[in-house]
Coordinates of N, CA, C and O and ligand atoms in Angstrom, one line a residue:
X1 N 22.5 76.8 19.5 CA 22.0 75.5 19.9 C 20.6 75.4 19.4 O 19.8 76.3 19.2
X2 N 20.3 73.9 19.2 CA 19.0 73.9 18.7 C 18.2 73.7 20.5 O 18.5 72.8 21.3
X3 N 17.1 74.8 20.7 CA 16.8 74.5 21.9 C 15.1 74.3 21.1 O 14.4 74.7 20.2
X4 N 14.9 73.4 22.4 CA 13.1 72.9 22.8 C 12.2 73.0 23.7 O 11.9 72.0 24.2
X5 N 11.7 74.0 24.2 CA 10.8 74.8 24.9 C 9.6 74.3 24.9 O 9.0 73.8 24.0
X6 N 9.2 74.6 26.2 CA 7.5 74.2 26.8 C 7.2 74.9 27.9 O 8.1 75.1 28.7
X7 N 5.9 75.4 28.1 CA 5.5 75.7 29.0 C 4.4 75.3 29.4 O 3.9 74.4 28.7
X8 N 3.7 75.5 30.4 CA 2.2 75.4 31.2 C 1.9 76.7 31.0 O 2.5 77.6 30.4
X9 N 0.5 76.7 31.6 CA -0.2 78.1 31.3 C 0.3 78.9 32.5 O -0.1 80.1 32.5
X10 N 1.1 78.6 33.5 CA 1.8 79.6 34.3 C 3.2 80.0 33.7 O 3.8 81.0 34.2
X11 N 3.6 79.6 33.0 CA 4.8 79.6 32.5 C 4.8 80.4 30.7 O 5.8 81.0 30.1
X12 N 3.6 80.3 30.4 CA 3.2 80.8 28.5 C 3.6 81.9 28.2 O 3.8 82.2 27.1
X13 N 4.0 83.2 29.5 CA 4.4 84.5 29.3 C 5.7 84.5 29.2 O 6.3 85.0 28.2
X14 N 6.0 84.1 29.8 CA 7.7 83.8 30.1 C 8.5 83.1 28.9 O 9.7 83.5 28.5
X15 N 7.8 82.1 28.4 CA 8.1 81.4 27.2 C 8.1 82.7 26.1 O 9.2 83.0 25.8
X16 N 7.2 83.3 25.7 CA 7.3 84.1 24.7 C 8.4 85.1 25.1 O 8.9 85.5 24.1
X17 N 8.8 85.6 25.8 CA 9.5 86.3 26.2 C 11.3 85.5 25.9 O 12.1 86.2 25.3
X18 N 11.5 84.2 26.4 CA 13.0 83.8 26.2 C 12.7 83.5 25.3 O 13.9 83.6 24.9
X19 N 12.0 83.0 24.2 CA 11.9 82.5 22.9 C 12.6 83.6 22.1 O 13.7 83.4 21.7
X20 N 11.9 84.9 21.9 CA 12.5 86.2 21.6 C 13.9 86.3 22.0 O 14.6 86.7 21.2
X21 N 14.4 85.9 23.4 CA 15.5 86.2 23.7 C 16.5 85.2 23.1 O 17.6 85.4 22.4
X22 N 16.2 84.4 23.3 CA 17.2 82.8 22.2 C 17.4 83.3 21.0 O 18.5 83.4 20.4
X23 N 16.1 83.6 20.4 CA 16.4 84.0 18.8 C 17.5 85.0 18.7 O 18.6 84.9 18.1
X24 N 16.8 86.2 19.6 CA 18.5 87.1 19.5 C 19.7 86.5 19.4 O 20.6 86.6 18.6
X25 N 19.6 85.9 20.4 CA 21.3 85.2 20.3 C 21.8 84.3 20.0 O 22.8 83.7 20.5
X26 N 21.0 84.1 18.6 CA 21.5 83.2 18.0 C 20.9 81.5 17.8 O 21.2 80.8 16.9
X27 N 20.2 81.2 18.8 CA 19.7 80.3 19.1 C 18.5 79.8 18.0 O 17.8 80.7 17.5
X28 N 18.4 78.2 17.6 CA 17.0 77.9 17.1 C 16.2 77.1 18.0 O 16.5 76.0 18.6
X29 N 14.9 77.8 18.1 CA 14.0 77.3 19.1 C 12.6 76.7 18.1 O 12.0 77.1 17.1
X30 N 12.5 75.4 19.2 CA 11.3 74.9 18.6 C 10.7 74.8 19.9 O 11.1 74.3 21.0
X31 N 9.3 75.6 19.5 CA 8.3 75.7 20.5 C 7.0 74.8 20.5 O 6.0 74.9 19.8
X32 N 7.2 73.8 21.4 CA 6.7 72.9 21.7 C 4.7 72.8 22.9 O 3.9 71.9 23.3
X33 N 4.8 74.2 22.8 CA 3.3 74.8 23.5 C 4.0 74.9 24.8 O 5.2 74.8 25.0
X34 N 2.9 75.0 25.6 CA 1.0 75.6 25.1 C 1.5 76.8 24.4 O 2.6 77.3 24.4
X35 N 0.3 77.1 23.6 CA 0.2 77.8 22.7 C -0.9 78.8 23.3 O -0.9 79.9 22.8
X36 N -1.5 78.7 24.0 CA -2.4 79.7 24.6 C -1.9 79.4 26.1 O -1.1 78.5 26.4
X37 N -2.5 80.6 27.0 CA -2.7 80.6 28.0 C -3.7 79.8 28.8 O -3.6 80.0 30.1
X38 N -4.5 78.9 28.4 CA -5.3 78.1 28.9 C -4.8 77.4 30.0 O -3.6 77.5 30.2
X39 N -5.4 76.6 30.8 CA -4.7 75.3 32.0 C -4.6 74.3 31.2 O -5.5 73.9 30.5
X40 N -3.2 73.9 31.4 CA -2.9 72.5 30.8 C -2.4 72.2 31.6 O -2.2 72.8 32.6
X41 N -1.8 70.6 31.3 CA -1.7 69.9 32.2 C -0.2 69.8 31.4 O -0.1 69.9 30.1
X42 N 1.2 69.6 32.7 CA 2.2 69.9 32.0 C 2.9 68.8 32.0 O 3.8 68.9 31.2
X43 N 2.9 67.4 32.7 CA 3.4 66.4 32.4 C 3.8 66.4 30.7 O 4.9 66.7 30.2
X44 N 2.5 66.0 29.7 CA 2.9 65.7 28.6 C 3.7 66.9 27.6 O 4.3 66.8 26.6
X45 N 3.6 67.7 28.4 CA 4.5 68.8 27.7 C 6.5 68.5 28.3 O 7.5 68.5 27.6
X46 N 6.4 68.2 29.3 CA 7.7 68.0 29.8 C 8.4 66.6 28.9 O 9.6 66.5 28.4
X47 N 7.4 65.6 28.8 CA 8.1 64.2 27.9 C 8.1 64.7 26.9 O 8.9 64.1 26.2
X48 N 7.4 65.9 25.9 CA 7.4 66.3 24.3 C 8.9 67.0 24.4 O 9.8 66.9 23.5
X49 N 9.0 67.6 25.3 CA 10.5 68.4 25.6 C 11.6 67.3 25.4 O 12.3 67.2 24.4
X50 N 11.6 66.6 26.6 CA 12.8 65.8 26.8 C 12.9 64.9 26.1 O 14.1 64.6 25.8
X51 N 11.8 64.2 25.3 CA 11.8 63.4 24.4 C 13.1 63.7 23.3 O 13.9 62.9 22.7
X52 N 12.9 64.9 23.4 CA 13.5 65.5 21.9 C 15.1 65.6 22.1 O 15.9 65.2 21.3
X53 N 15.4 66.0 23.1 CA 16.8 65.8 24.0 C 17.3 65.0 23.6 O 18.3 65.0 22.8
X54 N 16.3 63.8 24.2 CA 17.1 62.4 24.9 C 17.4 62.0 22.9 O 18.4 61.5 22.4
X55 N 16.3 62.4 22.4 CA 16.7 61.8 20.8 C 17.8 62.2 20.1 O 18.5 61.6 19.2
X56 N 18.0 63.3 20.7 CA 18.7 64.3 19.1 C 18.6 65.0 19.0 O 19.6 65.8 18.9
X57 N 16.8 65.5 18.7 CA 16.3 66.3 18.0 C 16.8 67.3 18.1 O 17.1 68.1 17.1
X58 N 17.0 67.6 19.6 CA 16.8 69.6 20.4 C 18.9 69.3 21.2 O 19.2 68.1 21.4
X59 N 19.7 70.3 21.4 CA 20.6 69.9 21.5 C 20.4 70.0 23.5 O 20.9 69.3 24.3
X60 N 19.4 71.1 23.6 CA 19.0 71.2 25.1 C 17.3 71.4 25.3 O 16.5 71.4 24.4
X61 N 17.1 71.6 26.5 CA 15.4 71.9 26.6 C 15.1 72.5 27.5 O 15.7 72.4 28.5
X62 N 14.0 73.4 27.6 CA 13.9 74.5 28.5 C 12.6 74.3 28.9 O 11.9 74.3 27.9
X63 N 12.0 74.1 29.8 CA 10.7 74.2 30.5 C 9.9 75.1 31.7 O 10.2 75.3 32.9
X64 N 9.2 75.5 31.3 CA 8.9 76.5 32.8 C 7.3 76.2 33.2 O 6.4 75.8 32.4
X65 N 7.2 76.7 34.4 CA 5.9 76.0 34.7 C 6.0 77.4 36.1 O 6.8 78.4 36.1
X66 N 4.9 77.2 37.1 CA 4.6 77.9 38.1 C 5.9 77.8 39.3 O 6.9 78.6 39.3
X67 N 5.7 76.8 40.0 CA 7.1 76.6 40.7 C 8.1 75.8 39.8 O 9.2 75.5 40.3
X68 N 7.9 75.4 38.7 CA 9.0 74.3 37.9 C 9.2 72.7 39.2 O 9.7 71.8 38.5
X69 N 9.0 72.4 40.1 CA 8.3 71.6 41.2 C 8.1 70.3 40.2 O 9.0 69.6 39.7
X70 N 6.7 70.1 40.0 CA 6.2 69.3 39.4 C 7.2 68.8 38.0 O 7.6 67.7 37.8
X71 N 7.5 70.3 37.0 CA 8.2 69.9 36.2 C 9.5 69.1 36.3 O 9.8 68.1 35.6
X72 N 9.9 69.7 37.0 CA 11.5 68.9 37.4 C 11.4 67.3 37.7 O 12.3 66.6 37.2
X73 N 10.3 66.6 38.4 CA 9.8 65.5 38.6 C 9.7 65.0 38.0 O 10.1 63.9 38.1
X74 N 8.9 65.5 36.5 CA 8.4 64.9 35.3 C 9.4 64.8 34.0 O 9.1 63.9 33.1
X75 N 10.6 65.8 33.9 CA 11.7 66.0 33.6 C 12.5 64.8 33.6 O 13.1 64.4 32.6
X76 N 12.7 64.4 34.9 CA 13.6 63.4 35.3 C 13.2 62.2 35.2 O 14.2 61.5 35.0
X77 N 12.1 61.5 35.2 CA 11.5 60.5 34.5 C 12.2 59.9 33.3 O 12.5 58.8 33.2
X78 N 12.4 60.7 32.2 CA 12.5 60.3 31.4 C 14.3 59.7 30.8 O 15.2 60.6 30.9
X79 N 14.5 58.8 30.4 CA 15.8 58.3 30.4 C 16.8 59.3 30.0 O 16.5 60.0 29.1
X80 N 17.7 59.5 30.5 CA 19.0 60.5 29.9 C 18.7 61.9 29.8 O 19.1 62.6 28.9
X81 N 17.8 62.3 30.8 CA 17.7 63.8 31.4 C 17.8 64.2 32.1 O 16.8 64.2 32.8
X82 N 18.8 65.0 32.7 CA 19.3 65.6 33.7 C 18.7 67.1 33.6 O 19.2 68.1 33.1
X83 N 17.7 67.2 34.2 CA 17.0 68.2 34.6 C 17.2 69.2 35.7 O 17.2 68.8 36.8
X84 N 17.5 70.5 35.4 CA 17.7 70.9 36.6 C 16.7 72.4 37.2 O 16.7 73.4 36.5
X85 N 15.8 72.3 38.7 CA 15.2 73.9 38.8 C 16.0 74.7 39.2 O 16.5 74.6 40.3
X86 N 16.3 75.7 38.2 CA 17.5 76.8 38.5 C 16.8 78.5 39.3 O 16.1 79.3 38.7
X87 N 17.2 78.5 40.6 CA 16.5 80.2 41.1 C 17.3 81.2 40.7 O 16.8 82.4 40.8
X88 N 18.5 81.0 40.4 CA 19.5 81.8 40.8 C 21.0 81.0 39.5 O 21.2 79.8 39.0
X89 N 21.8 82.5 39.5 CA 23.3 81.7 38.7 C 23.7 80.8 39.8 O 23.8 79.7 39.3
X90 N 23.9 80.8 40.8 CA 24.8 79.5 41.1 C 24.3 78.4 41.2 O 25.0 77.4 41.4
X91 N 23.2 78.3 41.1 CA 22.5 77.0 41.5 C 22.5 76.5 40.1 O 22.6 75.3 39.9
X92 N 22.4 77.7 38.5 CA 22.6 77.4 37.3 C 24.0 76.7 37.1 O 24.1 75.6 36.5
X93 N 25.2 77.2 37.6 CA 26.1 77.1 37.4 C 26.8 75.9 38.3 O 28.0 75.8 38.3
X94 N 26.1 75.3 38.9 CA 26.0 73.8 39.6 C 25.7 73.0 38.4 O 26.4 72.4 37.5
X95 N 24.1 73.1 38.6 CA 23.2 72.6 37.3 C 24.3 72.2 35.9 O 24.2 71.1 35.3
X96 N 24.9 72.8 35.8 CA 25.8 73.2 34.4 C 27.0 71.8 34.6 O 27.2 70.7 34.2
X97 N 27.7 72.8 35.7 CA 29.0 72.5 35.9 C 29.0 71.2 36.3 O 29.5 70.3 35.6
X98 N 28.3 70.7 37.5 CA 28.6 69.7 38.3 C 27.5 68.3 37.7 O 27.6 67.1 37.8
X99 N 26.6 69.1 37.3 CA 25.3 67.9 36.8 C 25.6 67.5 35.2 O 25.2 66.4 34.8
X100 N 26.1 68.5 34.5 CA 25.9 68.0 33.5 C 24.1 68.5 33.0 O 23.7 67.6 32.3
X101 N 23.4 69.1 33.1 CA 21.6 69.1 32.8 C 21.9 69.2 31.7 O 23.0 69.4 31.3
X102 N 20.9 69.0 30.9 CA 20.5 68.8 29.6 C 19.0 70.0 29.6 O 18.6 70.7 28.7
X103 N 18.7 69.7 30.6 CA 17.1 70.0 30.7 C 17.0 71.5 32.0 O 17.1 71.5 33.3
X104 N 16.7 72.5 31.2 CA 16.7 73.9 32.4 C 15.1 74.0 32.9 O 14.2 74.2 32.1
X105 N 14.9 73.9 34.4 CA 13.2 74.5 34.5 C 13.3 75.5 35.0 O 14.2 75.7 35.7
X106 N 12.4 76.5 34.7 CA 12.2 77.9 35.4 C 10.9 78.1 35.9 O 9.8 78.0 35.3
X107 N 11.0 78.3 36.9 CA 9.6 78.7 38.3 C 9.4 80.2 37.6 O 10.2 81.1 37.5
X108 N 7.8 80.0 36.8 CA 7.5 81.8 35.9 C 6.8 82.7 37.3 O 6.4 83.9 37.3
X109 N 6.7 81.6 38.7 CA 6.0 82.4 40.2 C 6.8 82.8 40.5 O 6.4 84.0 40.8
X110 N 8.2 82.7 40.7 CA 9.7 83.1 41.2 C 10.1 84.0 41.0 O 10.2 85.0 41.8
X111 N 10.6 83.9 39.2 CA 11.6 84.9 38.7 C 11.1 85.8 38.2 O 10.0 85.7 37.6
X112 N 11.9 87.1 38.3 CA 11.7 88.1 37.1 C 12.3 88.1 35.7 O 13.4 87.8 35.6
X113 N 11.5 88.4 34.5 CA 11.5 87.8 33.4 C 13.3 88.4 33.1 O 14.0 88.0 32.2
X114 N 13.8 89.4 34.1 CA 15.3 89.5 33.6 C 15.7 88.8 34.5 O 16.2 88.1 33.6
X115 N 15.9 88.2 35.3 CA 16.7 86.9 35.8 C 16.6 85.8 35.1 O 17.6 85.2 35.0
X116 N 15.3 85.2 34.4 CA 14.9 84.0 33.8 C 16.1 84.2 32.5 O 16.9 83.4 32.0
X117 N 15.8 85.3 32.3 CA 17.2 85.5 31.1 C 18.1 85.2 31.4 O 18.4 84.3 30.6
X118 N 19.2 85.6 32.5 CA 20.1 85.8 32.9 C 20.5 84.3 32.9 O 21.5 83.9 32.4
X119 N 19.7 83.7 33.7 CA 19.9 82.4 34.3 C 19.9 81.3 32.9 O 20.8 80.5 32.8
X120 N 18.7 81.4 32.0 CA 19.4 81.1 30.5 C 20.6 80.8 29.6 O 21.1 79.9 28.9
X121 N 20.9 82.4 30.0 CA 22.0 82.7 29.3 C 23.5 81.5 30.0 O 24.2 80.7 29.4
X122 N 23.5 82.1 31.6 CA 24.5 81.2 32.6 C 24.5 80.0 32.2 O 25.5 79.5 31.9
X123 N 23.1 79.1 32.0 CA 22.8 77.8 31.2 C 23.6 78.0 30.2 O 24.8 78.1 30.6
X124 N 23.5 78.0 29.2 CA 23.7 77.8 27.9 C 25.3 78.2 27.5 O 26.0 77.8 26.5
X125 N 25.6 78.9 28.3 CA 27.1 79.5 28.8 C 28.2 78.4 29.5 O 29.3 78.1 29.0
X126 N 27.5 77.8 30.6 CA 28.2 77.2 31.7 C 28.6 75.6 31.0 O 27.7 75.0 30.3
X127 N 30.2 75.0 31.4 CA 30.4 73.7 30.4 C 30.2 73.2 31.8 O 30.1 73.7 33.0
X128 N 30.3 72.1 31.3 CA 30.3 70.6 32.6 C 31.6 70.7 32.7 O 32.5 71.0 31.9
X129 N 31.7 70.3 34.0 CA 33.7 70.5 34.2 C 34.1 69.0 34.5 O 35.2 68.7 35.1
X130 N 33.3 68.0 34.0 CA 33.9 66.6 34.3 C 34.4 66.2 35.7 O 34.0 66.5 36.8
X131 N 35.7 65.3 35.3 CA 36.1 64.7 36.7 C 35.3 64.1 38.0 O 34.3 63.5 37.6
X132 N 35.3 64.1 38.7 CA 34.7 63.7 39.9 C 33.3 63.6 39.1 O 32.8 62.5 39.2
X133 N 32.6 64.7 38.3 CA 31.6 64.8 38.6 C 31.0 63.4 37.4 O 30.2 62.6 37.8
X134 N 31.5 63.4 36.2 CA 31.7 62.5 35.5 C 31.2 61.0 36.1 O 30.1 60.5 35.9
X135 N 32.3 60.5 36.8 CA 31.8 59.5 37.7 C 30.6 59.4 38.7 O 30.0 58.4 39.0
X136 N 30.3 60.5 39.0 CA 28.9 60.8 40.0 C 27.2 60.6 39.2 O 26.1 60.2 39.6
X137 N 27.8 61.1 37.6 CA 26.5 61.3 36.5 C 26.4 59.5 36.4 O 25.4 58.9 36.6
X138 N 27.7 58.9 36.1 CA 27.4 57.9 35.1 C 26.5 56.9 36.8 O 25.6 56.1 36.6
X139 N 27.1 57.2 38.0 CA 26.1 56.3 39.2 C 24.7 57.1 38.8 O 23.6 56.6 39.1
X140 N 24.7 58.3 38.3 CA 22.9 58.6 38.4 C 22.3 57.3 37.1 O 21.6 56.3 37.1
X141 N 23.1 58.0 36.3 CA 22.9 57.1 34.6 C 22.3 55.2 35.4 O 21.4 54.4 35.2
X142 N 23.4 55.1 36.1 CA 23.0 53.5 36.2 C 21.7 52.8 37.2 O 21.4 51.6 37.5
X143 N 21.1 54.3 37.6 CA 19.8 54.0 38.4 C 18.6 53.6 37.1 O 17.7 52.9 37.4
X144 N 18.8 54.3 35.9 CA 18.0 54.0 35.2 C 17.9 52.8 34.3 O 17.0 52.7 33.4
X145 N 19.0 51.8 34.7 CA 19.4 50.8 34.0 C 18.6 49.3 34.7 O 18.9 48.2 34.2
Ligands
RP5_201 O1 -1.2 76.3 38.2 P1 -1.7 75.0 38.9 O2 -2.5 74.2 37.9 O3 -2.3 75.2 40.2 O4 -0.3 74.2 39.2 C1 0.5 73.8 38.2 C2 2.0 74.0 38.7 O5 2.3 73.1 39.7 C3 3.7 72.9 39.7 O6 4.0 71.6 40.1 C4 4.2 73.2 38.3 O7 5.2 74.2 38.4 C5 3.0 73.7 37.6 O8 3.2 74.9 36.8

């Protein structure tokens, strides 16, 4: 998958780390900053992400921040992103299955950099299982209408 990555400066370690891991497996990642460890401010990083989503560009988008909190907020803002903060597989495999996300955040205060994998991988793994849920997306879809 073509994925699109961002982080905050709580998040910049962790990024270089699944970046590495995506590539392994196959994945092309476009890395969308911070590029240093500095404090940034991550709103405009989350619309450079989803932007790319909602276009085309990226086929999914990965964001990580301190708690992912703020991000998830800033995530969902933007039209046709289903954002989701994942701690754990099942809450990924909700995310996945039941929501449909487009958009994975990871808390870099939370996880350990092998779960942030793990829970990646469950992402990028896990299909939407439709039905019920189908009709529940298209009532989110029509709040933004
Ligand atoms: O690190 P500071 O600037 O205190 O807080 C930024 C964090 O606040 C949370 O909403 C986000 O997860 C973001 O990473």
């Amino acid at each position: 998958m073509r994925i699109a990555i961002a982080a905050d400066h709580n998040g910049f370690a962790l990024k270089a780390r699944l970046i590495s891991w995506l590539t392994a497996h196959g994945h092309t990642v476009d890395d969308r900053g911070s590029h240093t460890d500095d404090t940034v401010d991550y709103p405009p990083l989350c619309v450079d992400v989803c932007r790319r989503v909602a276009d085309g560009a990226a086929d999914r988008g990965i964001v990580l921040g301190g708690s992912g909190l703020g991000e998830t907020i800033a995530c969902n803002k933007i039209r046709g992103i289903r954002a989701g903060l994942c701690h754990d597989l099942w809450s990924t495999r909700i995310s996945r299955g039941n929501n449909d996300s487009n958009v994975l955040v990871l808390a870099a205060k939370v996880l350990a950099p092998e779960a942030a994998e793990e829970i990646v991988g469950a992402w990028l793994s896990t299909p939407f299982n439709g039905g019920v849920h189908a009709r529940r997306l298209e009532q989110i879809s029509a709040l933004e209408r």
